[in-house]
Amino acid sequence: MAAELPNPRDIPPRLLGFLDDLFTADQRDDHPSSSSYDTARGLAAQLSRESTGLDGDLLLLRQNLSSLLVAWISRSFSAKAALQNLHLNLQKTKPTATTTPPYGIGSTTFQKMLCEDLPRLAAELKRIEKIRLYADITLQLEAMVGDLEDAVLSVVNQRARNALMDHESRQEMFFQAVRFMNDIEEILASPVKFQPHWYHLLKSVDSRVDNILTLLRPLVLADHRAVLSSLGWPPKVWTAETQNRKTSILPNPLVLMQVDRQKAYSKSFLALCALQHVQKHREERQLGLVGQKEKLTIGLWAIDELVSPIASRMEYHILKWTDQPEFMFALVYKITRDFIVGVDDVLQPLIDKTRLVSFSAKESWVSAMVQSISAFLTKRVFSVLSERYREKETRLEVITSWLHLVDLMVSFDKKMLSLLSSEHYLFMGDAERLEGSSRYLSVFSVFSDRPDWLKIWGKIEIKEGTVKLKAELKHERAWLFEIKEEASSAIDRTNKQFLLYTREDHKAPLIVESALKLAWEMIDRGKNLPDILSRIQFIRSTATKLLWYFFNSLLLQYKRTECLAHDCSNDSLLTRYGVINAARYCEYKLQEWSDDVNFLEMKIAESEYNACVKGDGDDNRRFFGEEIKCLADLQVNCLMEIIAGILYQFETLTQEYIQNKEQFKQEKEDASGFGASMCMNFPVSDDFLEALDSLRSQLCIIHANLNPLDFSDLWRSVVDGLDRFVFSSMFMNGYRLSQRGIDQLRADMQALFLVFKPFCARPEAFFPRVRNALKLLDMNRKDLRQLQVVVSSNVLDRTDCVRSFGIMHLSFDQAEKILSSRDLGLHL
């Protein structure tokens, strides 16, 4: 009896589809041909061979399972026997009436059990538990990876045989594959944290999943592209209407699609986002396994699929504008702006549905559009410009085009970033925006991967900046500076010395403003570079070099002033004042720049890079530390020469005054003793007037032309030098002083103090040695005798004895020499 054919309704759908694909339409006839029988026989033979192979594999698995069970049972028996022995040993060690007390439990058997048997048993149980856990996880992963492979291979086989499968079925299989991958990632999360030594198991699973992804992702992308094509994407980027009306908005197919197509696109978008979501988790786990940080990215595969065909259409128009890059930037900005609202409204809810919390539809759209034009600039623009730059004949033309292109890129980046209105982006700092997720939002990323282009850009910038600075230096008004007339007193102006902000406050020449402006423009353009090391390299090769060039100009200007130290009235000193003011203002501005958070971060990154790569650290804590130190040294050198000139001229003009001993010789004292003529008014010595008048004139000129900060240091240093000189020349020269000579000397010193009265309220406070010397000469007999008694008592140190009378800045020997200039009959 012939075998009864099965009812088609009882055949499973997968088997029925398999048979339908196998037999062609002409083979499903009522009268099968010989080819149909051949196909059936071939199919039966193939299935028989596969069945035999599967039976063999099943038998082998059963044998392996049997051996594993036997090994497990033997280990279980061993563990059970060890536990029984432990129990018996514990029973034997129970205390009885005839045995030793509990504290006497110290037999060799008991100690051996505690020290050897128990730890060995615990280790064995732990090892067995690890083996069991490893086997369980391995079996789970094997089953899940097998299901994933079956699900993907079934779709691949159907597409290879041109089998028909509706969109919903394909999407369901895609989602099923993604669920399998999520389940695998959840199982792998625990071994990554607690069993990192299972490296080979993780690597084996990742290898198989990667192989599946190489098949799955193209399928999902192909399905998604088919849906986009049915929507009419990509739209036309250039129409007659857009050509005639620049403000017209391009139609967005994402907003205009019908309900049924919107449903199909949503499912396809979700499938692609879900696949990227699980892939993102896989990359995070793999990076954590090797100890690397997560790579920040904002790109969405689904957004990239929207941009890629648009970029292809834009390239047709952009190729015509290689010599007019402003048009290509305008076109990209227009397309980005016209579609961004629809992208955000339609796609952001779908992104949120897939739990891609770190992704934004707006940022992904803007980033993808920026990267599209960046790729075009790399292939078609900068590659050509860099080649032409190496040719001397076209270098000047390239420089102009390069700088114009950079200006357009700066403007384009600002306009593209203005499209992102999210609060998260607006409240991020500049460094966080560039180094974080938004580093892909700048077309300057073309320089991050091409350091040779960055080097060319730096050379162009420094060359153009140097040319402009040289032209400014040759200007007749370059070294001029304005002096503001202030109604307040000199003391009030001096009290405001720490409130200097502008170039006018520092009395710096005009050229300083030009140099700093050129340097800051280079820095501002370099801030657009997304990579911090690239920004450091660019700023060091442009702005820093320009600043050093200007510092050398200051040094040359300083050396041109052929002013000798003894000739401080020369007009060339005005030039030196301008150099000092310029250095002070530059130092102030560089300190202000260095305190900015962006420069602080760049300095930290630069120090870490030098320590790791070059092996040398940097002691400067500021980004412009070396430049600031150079300016400070220049100021000190200039000021020291001016101070030395002032002191030298004062010493020269007072030589005759110091050598005139007659005016200080001892005369007959009044009966009243010391201090009798202290209240008398004495005119200033004629030999001393010229020196005081010259000193006053010099200080007034310097005060009018030098910035307040440096002038404050200058006059204090001059006072200190005068205090030392006058003290050593007038009080320590061994003159015999009469009372009249003391009064004359006091009057001359008061006149010296008054020279510095416009600059401070109590100038005598800055002459400690002269002031203490006059105080000693003004002491009466009673105070001198008391000082003599204190010194002879040997209770205090001799210098402390002098200090107890208010003489704080002189030693005992100096005080004794000053007092010995009068013959009092008293000796300390």
mmCIF file of N, CA, C and O in Angstrom, residues 180-257:
data_model
loop_
_atom_site.group_PDB
_atom_site.id
_atom_site.type_symbol
_atom_site.label_atom_id
_atom_site.label_comp_id
_atom_site.label_asym_id
_atom_site.label_seq_id
_atom_site.Cartn_x
_atom_site.Cartn_y
_atom_site.Cartn_z
ATOM 1 N N PHE A 180 18.506 38.537 21.160
ATOM 2 C CA PHE A 180 19.496 37.508 21.468
ATOM 3 C C PHE A 180 20.837 38.146 21.861
ATOM 4 O O PHE A 180 21.496 37.712 22.813
ATOM 5 N N MET A 181 21.228 39.193 21.146
ATOM 6 C CA MET A 181 22.494 39.866 21.456
ATOM 7 C C MET A 181 22.430 40.556 22.812
ATOM 8 O O MET A 181 23.403 40.547 23.577
ATOM 9 N N ASN A 182 21.294 41.136 23.138
ATOM 10 C CA ASN A 182 21.149 41.758 24.464
ATOM 11 C C ASN A 182 21.254 40.712 25.579
ATOM 12 O O ASN A 182 21.883 40.952 26.614
ATOM 13 N N ASP A 183 20.613 39.558 25.363
ATOM 14 C CA ASP A 183 20.704 38.488 26.364
ATOM 15 C C ASP A 183 22.146 38.019 26.536
ATOM 16 O O ASP A 183 22.594 37.745 27.666
ATOM 17 N N ILE A 184 22.868 37.921 25.441
ATOM 18 C CA ILE A 184 24.276 37.516 25.531
ATOM 19 C C ILE A 184 25.090 38.543 26.318
ATOM 20 O O ILE A 184 25.931 38.192 27.153
ATOM 21 N N GLU A 185 24.823 39.839 26.066
ATOM 22 C CA GLU A 185 25.560 40.880 26.783
ATOM 23 C C GLU A 185 25.245 40.859 28.279
ATOM 24 O O GLU A 185 26.127 41.113 29.096
ATOM 25 N N GLU A 186 24.000 40.568 28.629
ATOM 26 C CA GLU A 186 23.660 40.492 30.052
ATOM 27 C C GLU A 186 24.396 39.357 30.744
ATOM 28 O O GLU A 186 24.819 39.490 31.905
ATOM 29 N N ILE A 187 24.571 38.236 30.060
ATOM 30 C CA ILE A 187 25.303 37.109 30.660
ATOM 31 C C ILE A 187 26.793 37.435 30.747
ATOM 32 O O ILE A 187 27.460 37.098 31.734
ATOM 33 N N LEU A 188 27.338 38.125 29.748
ATOM 34 C CA LEU A 188 28.766 38.443 29.743
ATOM 35 C C LEU A 188 29.131 39.560 30.715
ATOM 36 O O LEU A 188 30.309 39.744 31.013
ATOM 37 N N ALA A 189 28.140 40.285 31.201
ATOM 38 C CA ALA A 189 28.445 41.394 32.106
ATOM 39 C C ALA A 189 29.057 40.907 33.404
ATOM 40 O O ALA A 189 29.974 41.520 33.946
ATOM 41 N N SER A 190 28.575 39.770 33.941
ATOM 42 C CA SER A 190 29.103 39.246 35.204
ATOM 43 C C SER A 190 30.520 38.713 35.076
ATOM 44 O O SER A 190 31.383 39.055 35.885
ATOM 45 N N PRO A 191 30.857 37.884 34.093
ATOM 46 C CA PRO A 191 32.253 37.427 33.965
ATOM 47 C C PRO A 191 33.250 38.556 33.765
ATOM 48 O O PRO A 191 34.389 38.473 34.218
ATOM 49 N N VAL A 192 32.833 39.626 33.092
ATOM 50 C CA VAL A 192 33.757 40.739 32.878
ATOM 51 C C VAL A 192 34.171 41.363 34.201
ATOM 52 O O VAL A 192 35.317 41.755 34.405
ATOM 53 N N LYS A 193 33.221 41.429 35.164
ATOM 54 C CA LYS A 193 33.515 42.060 36.448
ATOM 55 C C LYS A 193 34.166 41.110 37.444
ATOM 56 O O LYS A 193 35.087 41.491 38.165
ATOM 57 N N PHE A 194 33.680 39.857 37.492
ATOM 58 C CA PHE A 194 34.087 38.955 38.578
ATOM 59 C C PHE A 194 34.996 37.817 38.114
ATOM 60 O O PHE A 194 35.676 37.218 38.937
ATOM 61 N N GLN A 195 34.977 37.475 36.840
ATOM 62 C CA GLN A 195 35.854 36.409 36.336
ATOM 63 C C GLN A 195 36.607 36.894 35.097
ATOM 64 O O GLN A 195 36.408 36.394 33.989
ATOM 65 N N PRO A 196 37.473 37.896 35.253
ATOM 66 C CA PRO A 196 38.191 38.393 34.068
ATOM 67 C C PRO A 196 39.154 37.373 33.484
ATOM 68 O O PRO A 196 39.593 37.532 32.345
ATOM 69 N N HIS A 197 39.468 36.301 34.244
ATOM 70 C CA HIS A 197 40.373 35.281 33.719
ATOM 71 C C HIS A 197 39.672 34.373 32.702
ATOM 72 O O HIS A 197 40.326 33.529 32.084
ATOM 73 N N TRP A 198 38.358 34.530 32.536
ATOM 74 C CA TRP A 198 37.646 33.780 31.496
ATOM 75 C C TRP A 198 37.806 34.505 30.153
ATOM 76 O O TRP A 198 36.856 34.667 29.388
ATOM 77 N N TYR A 199 38.975 34.948 29.897
ATOM 78 C CA TYR A 199 39.224 35.770 28.718
ATOM 79 C C TYR A 199 38.957 35.002 27.433
ATOM 80 O O TYR A 199 38.372 35.540 26.482
ATOM 81 N N HIS A 200 39.363 33.758 27.374
ATOM 82 C CA HIS A 200 39.201 32.977 26.146
ATOM 83 C C HIS A 200 37.729 32.702 25.834
ATOM 84 O O HIS A 200 37.328 32.693 24.664
ATOM 85 N N LEU A 201 36.929 32.501 26.877
ATOM 86 C CA LEU A 201 35.496 32.304 26.652
ATOM 87 C C LEU A 201 34.875 33.582 26.082
ATOM 88 O O LEU A 201 34.104 33.526 25.107
ATOM 89 N N LEU A 202 35.199 34.733 26.684
ATOM 90 C CA LEU A 202 34.652 35.998 26.189
ATOM 91 C C LEU A 202 35.116 36.275 24.761
ATOM 92 O O LEU A 202 34.336 36.722 23.915
ATOM 93 N N LYS A 203 36.381 35.998 24.503
ATOM 94 C CA LYS A 203 36.904 36.234 23.167
ATOM 95 C C LYS A 203 36.234 35.339 22.137
ATOM 96 O O LYS A 203 35.931 35.769 21.006
ATOM 97 N N SER A 204 35.975 34.091 22.496
ATOM 98 C CA SER A 204 35.325 33.164 21.572
ATOM 99 C C SER A 204 33.903 33.617 21.256
ATOM 100 O O SER A 204 33.474 33.602 20.096
ATOM 101 N N VAL A 205 33.164 34.040 22.295
ATOM 102 C CA VAL A 205 31.789 34.501 22.073
ATOM 103 C C VAL A 205 31.787 35.763 21.224
ATOM 104 O O VAL A 205 30.988 35.893 20.273
ATOM 105 N N ASP A 206 32.675 36.723 21.536
ATOM 106 C CA ASP A 206 32.729 37.964 20.755
ATOM 107 C C ASP A 206 33.087 37.690 19.302
ATOM 108 O O ASP A 206 32.577 38.355 18.385
ATOM 109 N N SER A 207 33.963 36.732 19.071
ATOM 110 C CA SER A 207 34.339 36.407 17.699
ATOM 111 C C SER A 207 33.145 35.886 16.909
ATOM 112 O O SER A 207 32.915 36.291 15.752
ATOM 113 N N ARG A 208 32.355 35.018 17.513
ATOM 114 C CA ARG A 208 31.191 34.471 16.815
ATOM 115 C C ARG A 208 30.134 35.554 16.604
ATOM 116 O O ARG A 208 29.502 35.618 15.537
ATOM 117 N N VAL A 209 29.938 36.412 17.600
ATOM 118 C CA VAL A 209 28.941 37.477 17.462
ATOM 119 C C VAL A 209 29.393 38.481 16.405
ATOM 120 O O VAL A 209 28.572 39.000 15.617
ATOM 121 N N ASP A 210 30.696 38.771 16.349
ATOM 122 C CA ASP A 210 31.195 39.678 15.317
ATOM 123 C C ASP A 210 30.944 39.125 13.925
ATOM 124 O O ASP A 210 30.612 39.874 12.995
ATOM 125 N N ASN A 211 31.121 37.845 13.768
ATOM 126 C CA ASN A 211 30.853 37.223 12.467
ATOM 127 C C ASN A 211 29.385 37.351 12.081
ATOM 128 O O ASN A 211 29.049 37.572 10.912
ATOM 129 N N ILE A 212 28.514 37.219 13.079
ATOM 130 C CA ILE A 212 27.082 37.376 12.811
ATOM 131 C C ILE A 212 26.754 38.825 12.464
ATOM 132 O O ILE A 212 25.940 39.108 11.571
ATOM 133 N N LEU A 213 27.419 39.774 13.154
ATOM 134 C CA LEU A 213 27.152 41.181 12.874
ATOM 135 C C LEU A 213 27.568 41.578 11.471
ATOM 136 O O LEU A 213 26.954 42.457 10.848
ATOM 137 N N THR A 214 28.627 40.983 10.981
ATOM 138 C CA THR A 214 29.035 41.275 9.604
ATOM 139 C C THR A 214 27.968 40.867 8.591
ATOM 140 O O THR A 214 27.948 41.382 7.466
ATOM 141 N N LEU A 215 27.094 39.963 8.979
ATOM 142 C CA LEU A 215 25.979 39.573 8.117
ATOM 143 C C LEU A 215 24.713 40.356 8.433
ATOM 144 O O LEU A 215 23.951 40.712 7.528
ATOM 145 N N LEU A 216 24.508 40.647 9.745
ATOM 146 C CA LEU A 216 23.254 41.263 10.154
ATOM 147 C C LEU A 216 23.187 42.739 9.803
ATOM 148 O O LEU A 216 22.166 43.211 9.285
ATOM 149 N N ARG A 217 24.253 43.489 10.069
ATOM 150 C CA ARG A 217 24.193 44.935 9.851
ATOM 151 C C ARG A 217 23.940 45.293 8.390
ATOM 152 O O ARG A 217 23.107 46.168 8.113
ATOM 153 N N PRO A 218 24.619 44.666 7.414
ATOM 154 C CA PRO A 218 24.275 44.990 6.012
ATOM 155 C C PRO A 218 22.827 44.712 5.673
ATOM 156 O O PRO A 218 22.224 45.441 4.871
ATOM 157 N N LEU A 219 22.249 43.650 6.273
ATOM 158 C CA LEU A 219 20.838 43.356 6.000
ATOM 159 C C LEU A 219 19.940 44.464 6.535
ATOM 160 O O LEU A 219 19.001 44.910 5.845
ATOM 161 N N VAL A 220 20.215 44.896 7.769
ATOM 162 C CA VAL A 220 19.395 45.957 8.359
ATOM 163 C C VAL A 220 19.552 47.253 7.577
ATOM 164 O O VAL A 220 18.581 47.984 7.328
ATOM 165 N N LEU A 221 20.790 47.561 7.173
ATOM 166 C CA LEU A 221 21.027 48.782 6.411
ATOM 167 C C LEU A 221 20.352 48.731 5.050
ATOM 168 O O LEU A 221 19.769 49.729 4.582
ATOM 169 N N ALA A 222 20.422 47.586 4.400
ATOM 170 C CA ALA A 222 19.772 47.460 3.098
ATOM 171 C C ALA A 222 18.267 47.638 3.207
ATOM 172 O O ALA A 222 17.634 48.309 2.371
ATOM 173 N N ASP A 223 17.681 47.052 4.236
ATOM 174 C CA ASP A 223 16.239 47.198 4.438
ATOM 175 C C ASP A 223 15.894 48.655 4.733
ATOM 176 O O ASP A 223 14.892 49.180 4.227
ATOM 177 N N HIS A 224 16.744 49.326 5.539
ATOM 178 C CA HIS A 224 16.480 50.719 5.874
ATOM 179 C C HIS A 224 16.616 51.623 4.649
ATOM 180 O O HIS A 224 15.799 52.545 4.459
ATOM 181 N N ARG A 225 17.592 51.356 3.803
ATOM 182 C CA ARG A 225 17.759 52.156 2.595
ATOM 183 C C ARG A 225 16.599 51.962 1.630
ATOM 184 O O ARG A 225 16.193 52.910 0.934
ATOM 185 N N ALA A 226 16.066 50.754 1.590
ATOM 186 C CA ALA A 226 14.903 50.516 0.734
ATOM 187 C C ALA A 226 13.703 51.320 1.215
ATOM 188 O O ALA A 226 12.950 51.890 0.401
ATOM 189 N N VAL A 227 13.526 51.401 2.525
ATOM 190 C CA VAL A 227 12.417 52.192 3.063
ATOM 191 C C VAL A 227 12.615 53.664 2.759
ATOM 192 O O VAL A 227 11.679 54.380 2.371
ATOM 193 N N LEU A 228 13.863 54.169 2.921
ATOM 194 C CA LEU A 228 14.142 55.569 2.617
ATOM 195 C C LEU A 228 13.879 55.872 1.146
ATOM 196 O O LEU A 228 13.337 56.933 0.797
ATOM 197 N N SER A 229 14.251 54.960 0.280
ATOM 198 C CA SER A 229 14.011 55.173 -1.143
ATOM 199 C C SER A 229 12.520 55.247 -1.465
ATOM 200 O O SER A 229 12.092 56.043 -2.304
ATOM 201 N N SER A 230 11.725 54.460 -0.754
ATOM 202 C CA SER A 230 10.274 54.513 -0.976
ATOM 203 C C SER A 230 9.667 55.819 -0.490
ATOM 204 O O SER A 230 8.603 56.219 -0.950
ATOM 205 N N LEU A 231 10.363 56.503 0.440
ATOM 206 C CA LEU A 231 9.875 57.792 0.946
ATOM 207 C C LEU A 231 10.246 58.952 0.041
ATOM 208 O O LEU A 231 9.778 60.081 0.252
ATOM 209 N N GLY A 232 11.108 58.718 -0.940
ATOM 210 C CA GLY A 232 11.569 59.800 -1.792
ATOM 211 C C GLY A 232 12.814 60.475 -1.261
ATOM 212 O O GLY A 232 13.068 61.648 -1.577
ATOM 213 N N TRP A 233 13.553 59.759 -0.435
ATOM 214 C CA TRP A 233 14.797 60.301 0.109
ATOM 215 C C TRP A 233 15.972 59.799 -0.726
ATOM 216 O O TRP A 233 15.991 58.622 -1.094
ATOM 217 N N PRO A 234 16.903 60.620 -1.096
ATOM 218 C CA PRO A 234 17.128 61.997 -0.633
ATOM 219 C C PRO A 234 16.330 63.011 -1.444
ATOM 220 O O PRO A 234 16.060 62.791 -2.633
ATOM 221 N N PRO A 235 15.965 64.133 -0.831
ATOM 222 C CA PRO A 235 15.245 65.170 -1.564
ATOM 223 C C PRO A 235 16.193 65.935 -2.487
ATOM 224 O O PRO A 235 17.413 65.815 -2.391
ATOM 225 N N LYS A 236 15.637 66.714 -3.357
ATOM 226 C CA LYS A 236 16.455 67.546 -4.236
ATOM 227 C C LYS A 236 17.052 68.694 -3.418
ATOM 228 O O LYS A 236 16.363 69.355 -2.659
ATOM 229 N N VAL A 237 18.346 68.889 -3.598
ATOM 230 C CA VAL A 237 19.029 69.936 -2.823
ATOM 231 C C VAL A 237 19.145 71.234 -3.616
ATOM 232 O O VAL A 237 19.604 72.242 -3.082
ATOM 233 N N TRP A 238 18.751 71.229 -4.862
ATOM 234 C CA TRP A 238 18.878 72.448 -5.688
ATOM 235 C C TRP A 238 17.762 72.447 -6.720
ATOM 236 O O TRP A 238 17.676 71.578 -7.580
ATOM 237 N N THR A 239 16.879 73.386 -6.604
ATOM 238 C CA THR A 239 15.763 73.501 -7.543
ATOM 239 C C THR A 239 15.719 74.917 -8.079
ATOM 240 O O THR A 239 16.440 75.811 -7.630
ATOM 241 N N ALA A 240 14.849 75.113 -9.050
ATOM 242 C CA ALA A 240 14.710 76.460 -9.611
ATOM 243 C C ALA A 240 14.200 77.439 -8.569
ATOM 244 O O ALA A 240 14.579 78.605 -8.535
ATOM 245 N N GLU A 241 13.356 76.933 -7.686
ATOM 246 C CA GLU A 241 12.811 77.805 -6.644
ATOM 247 C C GLU A 241 13.891 78.231 -5.660
ATOM 248 O O GLU A 241 13.976 79.394 -5.283
ATOM 249 N N THR A 242 14.724 77.282 -5.258
ATOM 250 C CA THR A 242 15.794 77.631 -4.324
ATOM 251 C C THR A 242 16.833 78.516 -4.982
ATOM 252 O O THR A 242 17.506 79.300 -4.315
ATOM 253 N N GLN A 243 16.970 78.416 -6.311
ATOM 254 C CA GLN A 243 17.934 79.260 -6.996
ATOM 255 C C GLN A 243 17.426 80.696 -7.098
ATOM 256 O O GLN A 243 18.201 81.647 -7.003
ATOM 257 N N ASN A 244 16.109 80.840 -7.295
ATOM 258 C CA ASN A 244 15.539 82.175 -7.429
ATOM 259 C C ASN A 244 15.282 82.821 -6.075
ATOM 260 O O ASN A 244 15.429 84.020 -5.916
ATOM 261 N N ARG A 245 14.915 82.003 -5.088
ATOM 262 C CA ARG A 245 14.587 82.527 -3.759
ATOM 263 C C ARG A 245 15.505 81.860 -2.744
ATOM 264 O O ARG A 245 15.379 80.677 -2.447
ATOM 265 N N LYS A 246 16.415 82.645 -2.230
ATOM 266 C CA LYS A 246 17.407 82.099 -1.317
ATOM 267 C C LYS A 246 16.796 81.698 0.021
ATOM 268 O O LYS A 246 17.349 80.869 0.734
ATOM 269 N N THR A 247 15.663 82.275 0.361
ATOM 270 C CA THR A 247 15.066 81.995 1.664
ATOM 271 C C THR A 247 14.093 80.828 1.640
ATOM 272 O O THR A 247 13.502 80.500 2.659
ATOM 273 N N SER A 248 13.855 80.223 0.469
ATOM 274 C CA SER A 248 12.893 79.134 0.401
ATOM 275 C C SER A 248 13.397 77.931 1.176
ATOM 276 O O SER A 248 14.601 77.669 1.254
ATOM 277 N N ILE A 249 12.465 77.168 1.745
ATOM 278 C CA ILE A 249 12.796 76.015 2.568
ATOM 279 C C ILE A 249 12.604 74.750 1.757
ATOM 280 O O ILE A 249 11.591 74.582 1.079
ATOM 281 N N LEU A 250 13.578 73.848 1.833
ATOM 282 C CA LEU A 250 13.489 72.597 1.089
ATOM 283 C C LEU A 250 12.449 71.685 1.730
ATOM 284 O O LEU A 250 12.339 71.613 2.953
ATOM 285 N N PRO A 251 11.654 70.952 0.922
ATOM 286 C CA PRO A 251 10.653 70.040 1.492
ATOM 287 C C PRO A 251 11.339 68.850 2.155
ATOM 288 O O PRO A 251 12.297 68.289 1.639
ATOM 289 N N ASN A 252 10.795 68.456 3.304
ATOM 290 C CA ASN A 252 11.365 67.358 4.076
ATOM 291 C C ASN A 252 10.483 66.120 3.934
ATOM 292 O O ASN A 252 9.361 66.088 4.458
ATOM 293 N N PRO A 253 10.937 65.065 3.265
ATOM 294 C CA PRO A 253 10.109 63.854 3.111
ATOM 295 C C PRO A 253 9.774 63.197 4.434
ATOM 296 O O PRO A 253 8.758 62.496 4.532
ATOM 297 N N LEU A 254 10.589 63.384 5.467
ATOM 298 C CA LEU A 254 10.285 62.771 6.766
ATOM 299 C C LEU A 254 9.014 63.349 7.372
ATOM 300 O O LEU A 254 8.283 62.658 8.086
ATOM 301 N N VAL A 255 8.767 64.615 7.083
ATOM 302 C CA VAL A 255 7.568 65.265 7.616
ATOM 303 C C VAL A 255 6.357 64.997 6.734
ATOM 304 O O VAL A 255 5.219 64.922 7.229
ATOM 305 N N LEU A 256 6.587 64.818 5.456
ATOM 306 C CA LEU A 256 5.477 64.685 4.495
ATOM 307 C C LEU A 256 5.043 63.246 4.262
ATOM 308 O O LEU A 256 4.095 63.014 3.510
ATOM 309 N N MET A 257 5.688 62.222 4.846
ATOM 310 C CA MET A 257 5.363 60.828 4.534
ATOM 311 C C MET A 257 4.003 60.432 5.129
ATOM 312 O O MET A 257 3.582 60.964 6.171
#
